């Protein structure tokens, strides 16, 4: 898994690529926690190149969704591949996350 | 060599190198000394031969003066027979170096009536005997000593010969012709001779002393051996016949040089002493003879050999001393090394209390000793910490093993679970990826005809997940009471699980309650994988409904539910994502399509067969890759009650 940041004025876009599973979910957890600690409040998770996400990965998504909401921030997810969409759909996450088809839409919503 | 000690190797290398160096020094010394020695000897030989030749020539010259003087007397004076005899006798008496002397006259010249007249005096025993040489059996004017000077008209030294009928010994004769004037013509009147015995020449030549076995020899102008320490060579051999007999072509070359009146120095192996040596040759101008001087190599170089021998001895003693020294030094060096090797072995064997020898020196041995000491301390500490770690790990492992047993114990494990019932059959498997897992399944009767069954998957794995799983399962048993609706069971479970869930753990959960009288299943899916329904005619339906998010996320969620009716022999298959997401070695997922195909293939089989076929196929697919997630499967077949 690779994580890349694009910092904008009011939010940060986090690009996640590869597989997010039990072996590396802590990496993402640490990365996002550091952003929150540094004062970031608005995040867009760009999943264009995210190939797989396990339940451990979903837990990280969920954890930061809750944390950011608790801080009155915005946590958007965009550009999910069909497989990821399916996982979100089955687990019922579609209803609790703010999901956008592409990054432009997510940025517009920010 | 590989197994020899350091000391041996050190000694071998140094001694080998030293032997080579000493050898080279000895050889260079020998070579140079020999060169100098040979040069000196050549000069010495030259001097010696020249002196010898001078001495011989001096003697021969003295000898040759005698007949020359006599000839002058006989050319000018007529001497009576008695006077002549006395004269000759006096000559022989006065000159001890000559053997005999003769005055031989031409036929009828001294006495007109006598063919022969040649008074001859020579030594016999210790006195001097005089006689007339000429008679019919000794016609002297046919002998070389007479004929050659007569023909050549000049004094001649004869080749050595045996004077049979004359002196009866081996001799050489110097013949001087004398003449009388007859009507202004010079006519040969006779020949005056002096004889020298080869014995005398021999003594002269052999007085030249050359080391122990060195010697000199004389050859005549045609190569005959005049004197030689080997008497057999005298008279009977020439230098060329010896060269022939002993197959020495080099000697033939030397002979030619000698006859040509040249002097020279050459290496030569003596046929007489059978020793290698050098030969120096020098001509005698008076007689046309040549002197050869032989120096034996071994005696010549005796001093050199002796010197080299003592040098060699010194070298050997030096090397032995060096060897002893090396052995002592290397023992001193390798002794602590061997001890350290033994100690290291002991340490390797697990004894960390070995006492190391006290180090005083700061050399490599000292450094090594300190390093080993340090290593021992480090190893000891490491072993202690490893022991502690291992103990801790073992404790955790044994605790995990217990946790595993407990976890396996809280899910129903007895199959078939309801052997007395004919309306339902059920089978389930939970295969954790680690000792303990986050998957769960459960089934139990709420009342006589209502069977509750559930499957769940906690996010993550291991101990945290297993604890969350145990709570979930406990909540399920607490909430699924008689008359409770599935959506309400799920809702209240969710509320409880959200309490104090700091880590945002969640569990995907599917619960169904089947009324075995009607076959109707009421179910609620909280974010779990869609179950498959295999109809008895092998049609496949997917319960593609999600009634809410997984449990543990948000407290205030309302869940819905659905219902479906099972017919006779319909089979419901529930599973966790460990099945479709099982990875092979190339990280490719098992997938829903493969699962569907497999289920269709085994659609008429019993729950335990279907379950085991699924597990087997997944394991087969994963093969050597590590199992990445817990795998849980639950299969239920409904038989319509009669």
XYZ file of C-alpha atoms in Angstrom, chain A residues 19 21-23 25 29 52-67 69 86-97, chain B residues 434 457-461 498 501-506 508 525-530 544 546 548-550 552-554 557 577 581 583 587 628-629:
70
model
C -4.152 -3.275 -0.883
C -5.503 -5.180 4.858
C -4.463 -6.526 8.266
C -0.778 -6.277 7.410
C -3.921 -0.916 8.197
C -4.161 4.674 10.958
C -8.716 -4.138 -1.897
C -9.825 -3.228 1.583
C -10.303 -5.733 4.392
C -12.444 -5.336 7.463
C -9.389 -4.030 9.324
C -9.099 -1.320 6.701
C -12.785 -0.528 6.925
C -12.330 -0.135 10.658
C -9.721 2.574 10.066
C -12.089 4.361 7.665
C -14.805 4.133 10.222
C -12.617 5.233 13.100
C -11.564 8.428 11.341
C -15.070 9.095 10.098
C -16.175 9.122 13.721
C -13.159 11.124 14.934
C -17.212 14.092 12.761
C -19.287 -3.651 -3.472
C -17.563 -4.103 -0.116
C -18.989 -0.787 1.067
C -22.396 -1.783 -0.187
C -22.424 -5.205 1.488
C -21.174 -3.847 4.790
C -23.733 -1.068 4.704
C -21.030 1.614 4.787
C -22.501 3.299 1.757
C -25.070 4.876 3.975
C -22.710 6.249 6.576
C -19.902 7.627 4.446
C -4.338 -17.451 14.041
C -17.026 -11.361 11.339
C -15.229 -8.927 13.642
C -12.994 -6.377 11.959
C -9.383 -7.471 12.412
C -8.052 -10.653 13.882
C -21.247 0.631 20.704
C -15.988 0.965 21.749
C -13.023 3.316 21.592
C -11.232 1.405 18.919
C -14.168 1.425 16.516
C -14.226 -2.346 16.387
C -17.236 -3.607 14.499
C -20.571 -7.753 10.365
C -28.016 -8.632 7.596
C -25.800 -6.081 9.350
C -23.143 -5.530 6.697
C -22.318 -9.199 6.250
C -21.563 -11.146 3.051
C -24.718 -12.124 1.195
C -28.748 -9.659 -1.557
C -28.142 -5.239 3.702
C -27.796 -1.702 8.167
C -24.194 -1.117 9.045
C -22.132 -3.647 10.955
C -20.605 -1.407 16.931
C -20.482 1.656 14.706
C -23.371 3.948 15.528
C -29.349 2.696 14.004
C -15.279 -12.947 3.821
C -11.175 -13.197 -0.140
C -5.586 -15.294 -1.341
C -2.473 -12.437 -3.953
C -4.943 -14.438 5.543
C -8.294 -14.413 7.347
